[in-house]
Amino acid sequence: MNIIKRSIALLMLFIFLFSSDAALAGEIRDAAKETTVISGIESVYNIQNKTNLTKAVSITPCDGTRTVLLELYNSDSGTYNTVSEYVTADAHTASVKITFPKEKRRKTEGRWRITVSESETAKKAVKNVTVITKNIVTKELSSKAVCVYCIEDKKIIYEKSPCKRLKQASTTKLMTATLLLESKKKLSSKKKISKKAAKTPYSTPVMTAGEKYTNKALLYSMLLPSSNGAAVALAESVSGSTGKFVTKMNKKAGKLGMNDTHYANPHGLDAKGHYSSAYDLCLCISNIYPKSKTFRKVIKTKSVKVKASGKKAVKIYSKDMLLGNVKNHKGGKTGHTDEAGYCFCGVYKYGGKTYAVAILGSKSEKTRWSDMKKLYSYIDKYANTKY
């Protein structure tokens, strides 16, 4: 009997060791696989309903051929269904012509994805694509780029060049605020103002090197009067330096799917390689607004007093001219430089849903606010009835 028990124990040990080795080998093989790259296709398209959308999509690698699926999201079942299947040529980089059939497209917006199957040498890859048939009505807008995005439904309901890469000015500070509020830094913690922060132009209140402000005071200073020095101080508070903080900004943008955004600084002053899109700004504010009570409170504040340790309090004011003047407007972030023009990204509530609205490159202070009012009016008239 003991011999049988020992034999069974040895057999079980052999099976365990074999299966563990096999699993480990599998993990090693998966880790060694090449990343699959899907290129030649944008994240958002706006076309007429009767027009076919065909794009030549490049897949790398395709050694030994790859299977490519075009899938359409079904909101009723909550699943993606395959519409078309393609097989690539046997080449390191192969091109596939993918058609989004007009008979399958909805009258307003459809959520599609391109899925490239896993191969022996490469990992699976997915590319999400939103196809908007048309805006219900066309608005006369001065802004170069516009996006109205429903946070709960995760879809665009109005757009004008939503993925166009443009200077974003101080709307950059939405990401700076995001990283502060998602960090473990206490808002009550005090930060000593560095020489770099003190020398950063366009800072209100005026900060002197060596002064100490709480992170909360810096947050209000950054989001209301749009202090660039406060943005630098917060970046240093979170990461130790602006360089390390900018790396975090770009990493976070990647996680949020902000594919047309790249940061070069935490404040938004014009710089090489510093840009975003109206759609990406909507994604950014849609991430932080629902989950941060502090953020919601700050952006709807018209004025507040802040002070450095041992100094007299100074009253600062929001640059958001819609606060208190437009019903259901919940606040936002302004931006302006000579290159960027006038920008804004705000939040609007209507019909039990929350909308992120972003504009880039408006011509003037006046047209910035008139564009925003037109877009809010669009939500009022069409969001619940047509989408």
Short mmCIF file of N, CA, C and O in Angstrom, two decimals, residues 3 49 51 54 98 167 186 189 201 209 235 258 279 310 314 318 338 350-351 361 386:
data_model
loop_
_atom_site.label_atom_id
_atom_site.label_comp_id
_atom_site.label_asym_id
_atom_site.label_seq_id
_atom_site.Cartn_x
_atom_site.Cartn_y
_atom_site.Cartn_z
N ILE A 3 3.88 1.47 -1.11
CA ILE A 3 4.52 1.59 -2.43
C ILE A 3 3.58 2.28 -3.40
O ILE A 3 3.99 3.14 -4.19
N ASN A 49 -23.55 59.40 -44.74
CA ASN A 49 -24.10 58.05 -44.56
C ASN A 49 -24.04 57.21 -45.83
O ASN A 49 -23.94 56.00 -45.77
N THR A 51 -21.76 57.25 -48.13
CA THR A 51 -20.39 57.14 -48.63
C THR A 51 -19.67 55.96 -47.97
O THR A 51 -19.72 55.80 -46.76
N THR A 54 -13.26 53.35 -46.92
CA THR A 54 -12.28 52.30 -47.16
C THR A 54 -10.89 52.83 -46.85
O THR A 54 -10.51 53.90 -47.32
N ILE A 98 -9.59 47.82 -45.79
CA ILE A 98 -10.74 47.54 -44.94
C ILE A 98 -11.86 48.52 -45.25
O ILE A 98 -11.65 49.73 -45.27
N LYS A 167 -2.07 73.29 -30.80
CA LYS A 167 -1.60 73.79 -29.51
C LYS A 167 -2.80 73.87 -28.57
O LYS A 167 -3.87 74.31 -28.96
N LYS A 186 -0.92 64.77 -0.31
CA LYS A 186 -2.01 65.39 0.42
C LYS A 186 -2.16 66.85 -0.01
O LYS A 186 -1.16 67.55 -0.20
N SER A 189 -0.49 69.27 2.26
CA SER A 189 0.98 69.33 2.30
C SER A 189 1.48 70.63 1.69
O SER A 189 0.90 71.15 0.72
N PRO A 201 6.64 82.67 -16.29
CA PRO A 201 5.78 83.83 -16.58
C PRO A 201 4.29 83.53 -16.47
O PRO A 201 3.88 82.38 -16.51
N ALA A 209 10.41 82.75 -4.69
CA ALA A 209 11.17 81.54 -4.32
C ALA A 209 11.34 81.48 -2.80
O ALA A 209 11.67 82.47 -2.16
N ALA A 235 3.99 70.20 -10.32
CA ALA A 235 4.76 69.15 -11.00
C ALA A 235 5.94 68.72 -10.14
O ALA A 235 6.23 67.52 -10.00
N MET A 258 -5.33 58.95 -25.40
CA MET A 258 -5.14 60.28 -25.99
C MET A 258 -4.03 60.19 -27.04
O MET A 258 -2.91 60.64 -26.83
N TYR A 279 -10.78 66.04 -29.07
CA TYR A 279 -11.24 64.73 -28.58
C TYR A 279 -10.43 64.28 -27.37
O TYR A 279 -10.98 63.81 -26.37
N GLY A 310 2.51 82.45 6.42
CA GLY A 310 2.97 83.68 7.05
C GLY A 310 2.69 84.94 6.26
O GLY A 310 3.08 86.04 6.67
N VAL A 314 -4.54 86.34 -0.60
CA VAL A 314 -4.81 87.06 -1.84
C VAL A 314 -6.02 86.42 -2.51
O VAL A 314 -6.11 85.20 -2.58
N SER A 318 -11.57 83.06 -11.20
CA SER A 318 -11.60 82.15 -12.34
C SER A 318 -11.71 82.93 -13.64
O SER A 318 -12.38 83.96 -13.71
N ASP A 338 -0.63 83.01 -28.18
CA ASP A 338 -0.71 83.55 -29.54
C ASP A 338 -0.82 82.44 -30.58
O ASP A 338 -1.54 82.56 -31.57
N TYR A 350 -26.92 67.72 -18.70
CA TYR A 350 -28.24 67.85 -19.33
C TYR A 350 -28.92 66.48 -19.39
O TYR A 350 -28.29 65.49 -19.76
N GLY A 351 -30.19 66.45 -19.01
CA GLY A 351 -30.96 65.22 -19.13
C GLY A 351 -30.40 64.05 -18.36
O GLY A 351 -30.51 62.91 -18.81
N GLY A 361 -8.36 76.67 -30.70
CA GLY A 361 -8.08 77.60 -31.79
C GLY A 361 -9.21 78.54 -32.14
O GLY A 361 -9.39 78.87 -33.31
N LYS A 386 -32.03 62.71 -30.48
CA LYS A 386 -31.49 62.16 -31.73
C LYS A 386 -30.42 61.10 -31.51
O LYS A 386 -30.15 60.32 -32.39
#
